[in-house]
Short mmCIF file of C-alpha atoms in Angstrom, two decimals:
data_model
loop_
_atom_site.label_atom_id
_atom_site.label_comp_id
_atom_site.label_asym_id
_atom_site.label_seq_id
_atom_site.Cartn_x
_atom_site.Cartn_y
_atom_site.Cartn_z
CA UNK A 1 0.00 0.00 0.00
CA UNK A 2 1.16 3.54 -0.72
CA UNK A 3 0.13 6.96 0.55
CA UNK A 4 1.31 10.56 0.29
CA UNK A 5 -0.10 11.20 3.78
CA UNK A 6 1.04 8.52 6.26
CA UNK A 7 1.80 4.84 6.83
CA UNK A 8 -1.58 4.35 8.50
CA UNK A 9 -3.25 5.91 5.47
CA UNK A 10 -1.28 3.54 3.23
CA UNK A 11 -2.75 0.62 5.15
CA UNK A 12 -6.26 2.04 4.67
CA UNK A 13 -5.58 2.50 0.95
CA UNK A 14 -4.40 -1.08 0.62
CA UNK A 15 -7.49 -2.41 2.38
CA UNK A 16 -9.76 -0.29 0.16
CA UNK A 17 -8.00 -1.00 -3.15
CA UNK A 18 -7.21 -4.71 -2.67
CA UNK A 19 -9.48 -6.19 -0.02
CA UNK A 20 -9.01 -9.71 -1.39
CA UNK A 21 -5.72 -9.75 -3.27
CA UNK A 22 -5.68 -12.14 -6.17
CA UNK A 23 -3.19 -11.54 -8.99
CA UNK A 24 -5.25 -12.68 -11.98
CA UNK A 25 -8.29 -10.73 -10.81
CA UNK A 26 -6.28 -7.53 -10.36
CA UNK A 27 -4.62 -8.00 -13.74
CA UNK A 28 -7.97 -8.54 -15.46
CA UNK A 29 -9.48 -5.48 -13.76
CA UNK A 30 -6.55 -3.30 -14.84
CA UNK A 31 -6.77 -4.54 -18.42
CA UNK A 32 -10.52 -3.89 -18.50
CA UNK A 33 -10.05 -0.35 -17.20
CA UNK A 34 -7.38 0.48 -19.78
CA UNK A 35 -9.46 -1.08 -22.54
CA UNK A 36 -12.36 1.16 -21.53
CA UNK A 37 -10.19 4.30 -21.52
CA UNK A 38 -8.37 3.58 -24.78
CA UNK A 39 -11.66 2.55 -26.38
CA UNK A 40 -12.91 6.12 -26.22
CA UNK A 41 -11.26 6.63 -29.61
CA UNK A 42 -11.89 4.12 -32.39
CA UNK A 43 -9.33 4.11 -35.21
CA UNK A 44 -10.08 2.73 -38.68
CA UNK A 45 -7.52 1.92 -41.34
CA UNK A 46 -3.77 2.12 -41.09
CA UNK A 47 -1.30 -0.63 -40.38
CA UNK A 48 -0.90 -2.59 -37.19
CA UNK A 49 2.24 -0.57 -36.47
CA UNK A 50 0.46 2.74 -37.01
CA UNK A 51 -2.43 1.75 -34.75
CA UNK A 52 0.05 0.58 -32.10
CA UNK A 53 1.83 3.94 -32.27
CA UNK A 54 -1.49 5.78 -31.97
CA UNK A 55 -2.76 3.86 -28.97
CA UNK A 56 0.63 3.97 -27.28
CA UNK A 57 0.56 7.76 -27.60
CA UNK A 58 -3.03 7.86 -26.32
CA UNK A 59 -2.00 5.70 -23.35
CA UNK A 60 0.83 8.08 -22.53
CA UNK A 61 -1.51 11.08 -22.79
CA UNK A 62 -3.43 9.75 -19.80
CA UNK A 63 -0.49 9.92 -17.40
CA UNK A 64 -1.23 13.48 -16.27
CA UNK A 65 -2.88 14.74 -14.20
CA UNK A 66 -2.66 12.10 -11.46
CA UNK A 67 -5.62 11.31 -9.23
CA UNK A 68 -4.15 11.37 -5.70
CA UNK A 69 -7.44 10.86 -3.87
CA UNK A 70 -6.91 8.33 -1.07
CA UNK A 71 -9.23 6.08 0.92
CA UNK A 72 -11.73 8.15 2.89
CA UNK A 73 -11.74 10.83 0.18
CA UNK A 74 -8.67 12.68 1.46
CA UNK A 75 -5.57 14.01 -0.29
CA UNK A 76 -2.26 15.68 0.45
CA UNK A 77 -2.44 19.40 -0.41
CA UNK A 78 0.20 21.82 -1.64
CA UNK A 79 0.34 23.15 1.91
CA UNK A 80 1.60 19.76 3.15
CA UNK A 81 -1.62 19.03 5.01
CA UNK A 82 -4.30 16.37 4.60
CA UNK A 83 -7.63 17.64 3.28
CA UNK A 84 -11.07 16.29 2.43
CA UNK A 85 -11.81 16.20 -1.29
CA UNK A 86 -15.28 17.65 -0.56
CA UNK A 87 -17.06 15.54 -3.12
CA UNK A 88 -14.68 15.43 -6.07
CA UNK A 89 -11.54 13.58 -7.07
CA UNK A 90 -8.35 15.52 -6.43
CA UNK A 91 -5.70 15.75 -9.14
CA UNK A 92 -2.12 16.96 -9.12
CA UNK A 93 1.17 16.43 -10.98
CA UNK A 94 0.82 18.67 -14.01
CA UNK A 95 3.11 20.76 -16.18
CA UNK A 96 0.95 23.42 -17.78
CA UNK A 97 3.56 24.81 -20.20
CA UNK A 98 3.66 21.32 -21.70
CA UNK A 99 0.00 20.35 -21.35
CA UNK A 100 -2.30 23.34 -21.87
CA UNK A 101 -1.89 23.54 -25.65
CA UNK A 102 -3.10 20.09 -26.66
CA UNK A 103 -3.07 17.51 -23.86
CA UNK A 104 -5.76 19.15 -21.73
CA UNK A 105 -7.99 19.90 -24.75
CA UNK A 106 -7.74 16.21 -25.71
CA UNK A 107 -8.57 15.11 -22.18
CA UNK A 108 -11.49 17.53 -22.14
CA UNK A 109 -12.94 15.81 -25.22
CA UNK A 110 -12.44 12.32 -23.80
CA UNK A 111 -13.56 12.90 -20.21
CA UNK A 112 -14.96 16.37 -19.46
CA UNK A 113 -16.06 15.42 -15.94
CA UNK A 114 -12.50 14.46 -15.06
CA UNK A 115 -11.20 17.77 -16.37
CA UNK A 116 -13.73 19.69 -14.30
CA UNK A 117 -12.35 17.90 -11.24
CA UNK A 118 -8.88 19.03 -12.37
CA UNK A 119 -10.09 22.64 -12.46
CA UNK A 120 -11.58 22.23 -8.99
CA UNK A 121 -8.24 20.83 -7.86
CA UNK A 122 -6.39 23.87 -9.19
CA UNK A 123 -8.77 26.12 -7.28
CA UNK A 124 -8.07 24.16 -4.09
CA UNK A 125 -4.35 24.71 -4.73
CA UNK A 126 -5.09 28.42 -5.10
CA UNK A 127 -6.81 28.36 -1.70
CA UNK A 128 -3.77 26.71 -0.15
CA UNK A 129 -0.99 28.81 -1.72
CA UNK A 130 -2.50 32.10 -2.88
CA UNK A 131 -1.58 31.48 -6.55
CA UNK A 132 -2.72 29.28 -9.38
CA UNK A 133 0.29 26.98 -9.82
CA UNK A 134 2.32 26.30 -12.97
CA UNK A 135 3.71 22.81 -12.29
CA UNK A 136 1.92 21.39 -9.23
CA UNK A 137 3.41 18.22 -7.80
CA UNK A 138 1.92 16.09 -5.04
CA UNK A 139 2.69 18.43 -2.16
CA UNK A 140 4.55 21.36 -3.66
CA UNK A 141 4.62 23.76 -6.57
CA UNK A 142 7.57 23.68 -8.97
CA UNK A 143 7.44 26.93 -10.88
CA UNK A 144 8.93 25.54 -14.09
CA UNK A 145 8.94 27.32 -17.46
CA UNK A 146 6.88 30.46 -18.17
CA UNK A 147 3.35 31.79 -18.51
CA UNK A 148 0.21 31.72 -16.40
CA UNK A 149 -1.29 28.85 -18.37
CA UNK A 150 -3.79 27.78 -15.75
CA UNK A 151 -5.80 30.59 -17.35
CA UNK A 152 -6.27 29.14 -20.87
CA UNK A 153 -6.67 25.67 -19.32
CA UNK A 154 -9.60 26.84 -17.16
CA UNK A 155 -11.08 29.16 -19.80
CA UNK A 156 -11.07 26.38 -22.42
CA UNK A 157 -12.94 24.11 -20.01
CA UNK A 158 -15.51 26.82 -19.30
CA UNK A 159 -16.02 27.92 -22.91
CA UNK A 160 -16.77 24.37 -24.00
CA UNK A 161 -19.68 24.24 -21.58
CA UNK A 162 -18.11 22.51 -18.57
CA UNK A 163 -18.83 24.93 -15.76
CA UNK A 164 -19.47 22.92 -12.61
CA UNK A 165 -16.85 24.75 -10.56
CA UNK A 166 -16.61 28.04 -8.67
CA UNK A 167 -16.47 30.37 -11.67
CA UNK A 168 -16.04 33.60 -9.70
CA UNK A 169 -13.20 32.12 -7.64
CA UNK A 170 -11.57 30.93 -10.86
CA UNK A 171 -11.78 34.41 -12.33
CA UNK A 172 -10.37 36.01 -9.18
CA UNK A 173 -7.49 33.53 -9.16
CA UNK A 174 -6.63 34.08 -12.82
CA UNK A 175 -6.88 37.84 -12.44
CA UNK A 176 -4.55 37.77 -9.43
CA UNK A 177 -1.97 35.81 -11.39
CA UNK A 178 -2.24 38.27 -14.29
CA UNK A 179 -2.07 41.45 -12.21
CA UNK A 180 0.08 40.55 -9.20
CA UNK A 181 2.30 37.54 -9.94
CA UNK A 182 5.77 37.64 -11.44
CA UNK A 183 6.22 36.55 -15.05
CA UNK A 184 9.84 35.61 -14.52
CA UNK A 185 10.75 32.12 -15.74
CA UNK A 186 10.90 29.45 -13.05
CA UNK A 187 9.53 31.77 -10.37
CA UNK A 188 6.27 32.04 -8.47
CA UNK A 189 5.42 34.95 -6.21
CA UNK A 190 4.70 38.68 -6.31
CA UNK A 191 5.60 40.84 -9.30
CA UNK A 192 9.13 42.23 -9.55
CA UNK A 193 10.43 45.49 -11.01
CA UNK A 194 10.89 43.68 -14.34
CA UNK A 195 7.20 42.80 -14.36
CA UNK A 196 6.35 46.46 -13.95
CA UNK A 197 8.02 47.14 -17.31
CA UNK A 198 5.58 44.68 -18.89
CA UNK A 199 2.61 46.26 -17.12
CA UNK A 200 3.67 49.81 -18.04
CA UNK A 201 5.33 49.40 -21.46
CA UNK A 202 3.82 46.19 -22.80
CA UNK A 203 6.87 43.97 -23.08
CA UNK A 204 9.18 42.05 -20.78
CA UNK A 205 12.63 43.68 -20.76
CA UNK A 206 15.73 41.90 -22.04
CA UNK A 207 19.35 42.62 -21.18
CA UNK A 208 21.34 44.73 -23.61
CA UNK A 209 24.03 43.02 -25.64
CA UNK A 210 26.86 42.13 -23.27
CA UNK A 211 25.03 43.37 -20.18
CA UNK A 212 25.53 41.27 -17.04
CA UNK A 213 22.45 40.18 -15.11
CA UNK A 214 22.18 42.13 -11.86
CA UNK A 215 18.57 41.48 -10.87
CA UNK A 216 18.52 38.90 -8.06
CA UNK A 217 14.98 37.83 -8.95
CA UNK A 218 16.15 36.28 -12.22
CA UNK A 219 16.74 32.52 -12.05
CA UNK A 220 20.42 32.44 -13.04
CA UNK A 221 20.52 29.33 -15.22
CA UNK A 222 17.20 30.08 -16.92
CA UNK A 223 17.74 33.79 -17.70
CA UNK A 224 14.93 36.21 -18.60
CA UNK A 225 13.55 34.58 -21.78
CA UNK A 226 12.07 38.02 -22.38
CA UNK A 227 10.50 37.59 -25.82
CA UNK A 228 8.86 34.27 -24.96
CA UNK A 229 7.57 35.69 -21.68
CA UNK A 230 5.93 38.58 -23.52
CA UNK A 231 4.33 36.40 -26.18
CA UNK A 232 3.02 33.72 -23.86
CA UNK A 233 1.56 36.18 -21.38
CA UNK A 234 -0.11 38.08 -24.22
CA UNK A 235 -1.95 34.86 -25.06
CA UNK A 236 -2.85 34.25 -21.40
CA UNK A 237 -4.18 37.80 -21.20
CA UNK A 238 -6.30 37.20 -24.31
CA UNK A 239 -7.77 34.06 -22.75
CA UNK A 240 -8.56 35.96 -19.56
CA UNK A 241 -10.20 38.71 -21.63
CA UNK A 242 -12.57 36.15 -23.15
CA UNK A 243 -13.49 34.95 -19.67
CA UNK A 244 -14.03 38.53 -18.50
CA UNK A 245 -16.33 39.17 -21.45
CA UNK A 246 -18.32 36.00 -20.74
CA UNK A 247 -18.80 37.16 -17.13
CA UNK A 248 -19.74 40.70 -18.24
CA UNK A 249 -16.68 42.27 -16.62
CA UNK A 250 -16.36 44.86 -19.36
CA UNK A 251 -13.63 47.02 -17.84
CA UNK A 252 -11.40 43.98 -17.33
CA UNK A 253 -12.16 42.80 -20.85
CA UNK A 254 -10.80 46.08 -22.22
CA UNK A 255 -7.68 45.87 -20.02
CA UNK A 256 -6.77 42.34 -21.00
CA UNK A 257 -7.59 42.73 -24.68
CA UNK A 258 -5.18 45.66 -24.78
CA UNK A 259 -2.52 43.51 -23.12
CA UNK A 260 -3.27 40.69 -25.57
CA UNK A 261 -1.84 42.93 -28.29
CA UNK A 262 1.51 43.28 -26.50
CA UNK A 263 3.06 40.83 -28.97
CA UNK A 264 3.05 43.72 -31.45
CA UNK A 265 5.56 45.59 -29.29
CA UNK A 266 8.26 43.01 -30.04
CA UNK A 267 7.75 42.58 -33.77
CA UNK A 268 10.71 44.24 -35.46
CA UNK A 269 9.59 45.30 -38.97
CA UNK A 270 13.21 45.71 -40.06
CA UNK A 271 13.81 41.95 -39.81
CA UNK A 272 10.22 40.62 -39.73
CA UNK A 273 10.88 38.63 -36.57
CA UNK A 274 9.99 38.97 -32.93
CA UNK A 275 12.98 40.54 -31.22
CA UNK A 276 14.02 41.61 -27.71
CA UNK A 277 13.91 45.13 -26.31
CA UNK A 278 15.71 46.48 -23.28
CA UNK A 279 13.82 48.36 -20.57
CA UNK A 280 14.45 51.68 -22.34
CA UNK A 281 12.39 50.45 -25.29
CA UNK A 282 15.32 50.05 -27.70
CA UNK A 283 15.94 46.94 -29.78
CA UNK A 284 18.78 44.79 -28.49
CA UNK A 285 21.70 45.36 -30.85
CA UNK A 286 23.29 42.41 -32.60
CA UNK A 287 20.24 40.16 -32.20
CA UNK A 288 20.21 37.13 -34.51
CA UNK A 289 16.83 35.40 -34.99
CA UNK A 290 18.59 32.06 -35.43
CA UNK A 291 20.38 32.34 -32.09
CA UNK A 292 18.13 32.89 -29.11
CA UNK A 293 20.93 34.04 -26.84
CA UNK A 294 22.87 31.82 -24.47
CA UNK A 295 22.41 28.14 -23.69
CA UNK A 296 19.02 26.96 -24.97
CA UNK A 297 18.25 30.47 -26.24
CA UNK A 298 17.29 31.45 -22.72
CA UNK A 299 18.39 35.08 -22.89
CA UNK A 300 15.40 35.84 -25.07
CA UNK A 301 13.41 32.62 -25.58
CA UNK A 302 12.21 29.46 -23.87
CA UNK A 303 14.47 26.80 -25.37
CA UNK A 304 14.13 27.76 -29.05
CA UNK A 305 14.62 30.90 -31.19
CA UNK A 306 12.73 33.59 -33.02
CA UNK A 307 12.07 31.39 -36.06
CA UNK A 308 9.77 29.43 -33.78
CA UNK A 309 8.40 32.04 -31.38
CA UNK A 310 7.59 34.65 -34.01
CA UNK A 311 4.54 32.51 -34.79
CA UNK A 312 3.43 32.26 -31.16
CA UNK A 313 0.45 34.54 -31.70
CA UNK A 314 -2.19 31.83 -31.63
CA UNK A 315 -4.90 34.25 -30.55
CA UNK A 316 -4.45 36.76 -33.40
CA UNK A 317 -3.17 35.10 -36.54
CA UNK A 318 -4.69 37.82 -38.72
CA UNK A 319 -2.86 40.47 -36.70
CA UNK A 320 0.46 38.69 -37.17
CA UNK A 321 -0.14 38.37 -40.91
CA UNK A 322 -0.81 42.10 -41.01
CA UNK A 323 2.45 42.84 -39.20
CA UNK A 324 4.32 40.70 -41.71
CA UNK A 325 2.93 42.72 -44.60
CA UNK A 326 -0.22 40.84 -45.53
CA UNK A 327 -0.91 37.47 -47.12
CA UNK A 328 1.25 38.05 -50.21
CA UNK A 329 4.30 38.97 -48.16
CA UNK A 330 3.73 36.08 -45.76
CA UNK A 331 3.61 33.65 -48.69
CA UNK A 332 6.90 35.07 -49.99
CA UNK A 333 8.55 34.71 -46.56
CA UNK A 334 7.33 31.13 -46.24
CA UNK A 335 8.66 30.31 -49.70
CA UNK A 336 12.07 31.80 -48.94
CA UNK A 337 12.33 30.01 -45.60
CA UNK A 338 11.30 26.73 -47.18
CA UNK A 339 13.95 27.14 -49.85
CA UNK A 340 16.66 28.04 -47.29
CA UNK A 341 15.78 25.12 -44.99
CA UNK A 342 15.91 22.64 -47.89
#
């Protein structure tokens, strides 16, 4: 028996999960459960190998989030304490930077009730820590990567008609993250002086060429990732604006829609790429779109470069096309890039 709470709880879990241990029975029950889950998608055609690849991928997509509800409907919270689930399953172990784009939308299609319980779980984590987490583990928050992506995760769930959670609390939590939390990579907590540049000027500030980092809030090995931070938070702000509009919070809708356009502040028309700016609003000299800056591109980007992140405007594709010069110019750029890459 296992437990995240105590040895005694592990004994209770064992008694509840396997009251009459018998290997073949347990094996058959596990196979039946996985067959039921994987059977939610029926595939026609293809080879045996292709179908095996598909269902293996589908199996792996069900690894997160993890249901950590224990016998007696209790769970270990992010505050290190045992809590009652209060009528729903409690989920943890997520990595929103990795999962909000496609994994959670897939899970929402396959099991919307389960995803609603995940949203409820995030709101319980908010109660316990004061923030919506980024990478919640079993009993702690690991503030990995960037963005406040609990927002699009929750908004997507709501917009697709799954609303059996505390909607006003969810809005308050997302708004607090957007207005008061730091955007710094691999950090969770109150906003820093660098965040104020974003709030006041509409972009996250990068270091000048050759400038040494002096801000103690910056996670040394991860750097500022300034362009990626700006782009990803612009999308989060757009998602929050849609939620504000749905809840008739018109003033907030205007605020967050304005911030959703912040990606425009980092599009450099001279090179037709997203590019970093220092806090004084000037383009960083010597910037190369192919080289993100430092190990993993972390000076300006989250593990890639501007050839990738320039297109991270998923909420306003038409606006990005306009910045690039319209459809004809975009087609020309795509053709040139395709030729160069080949």
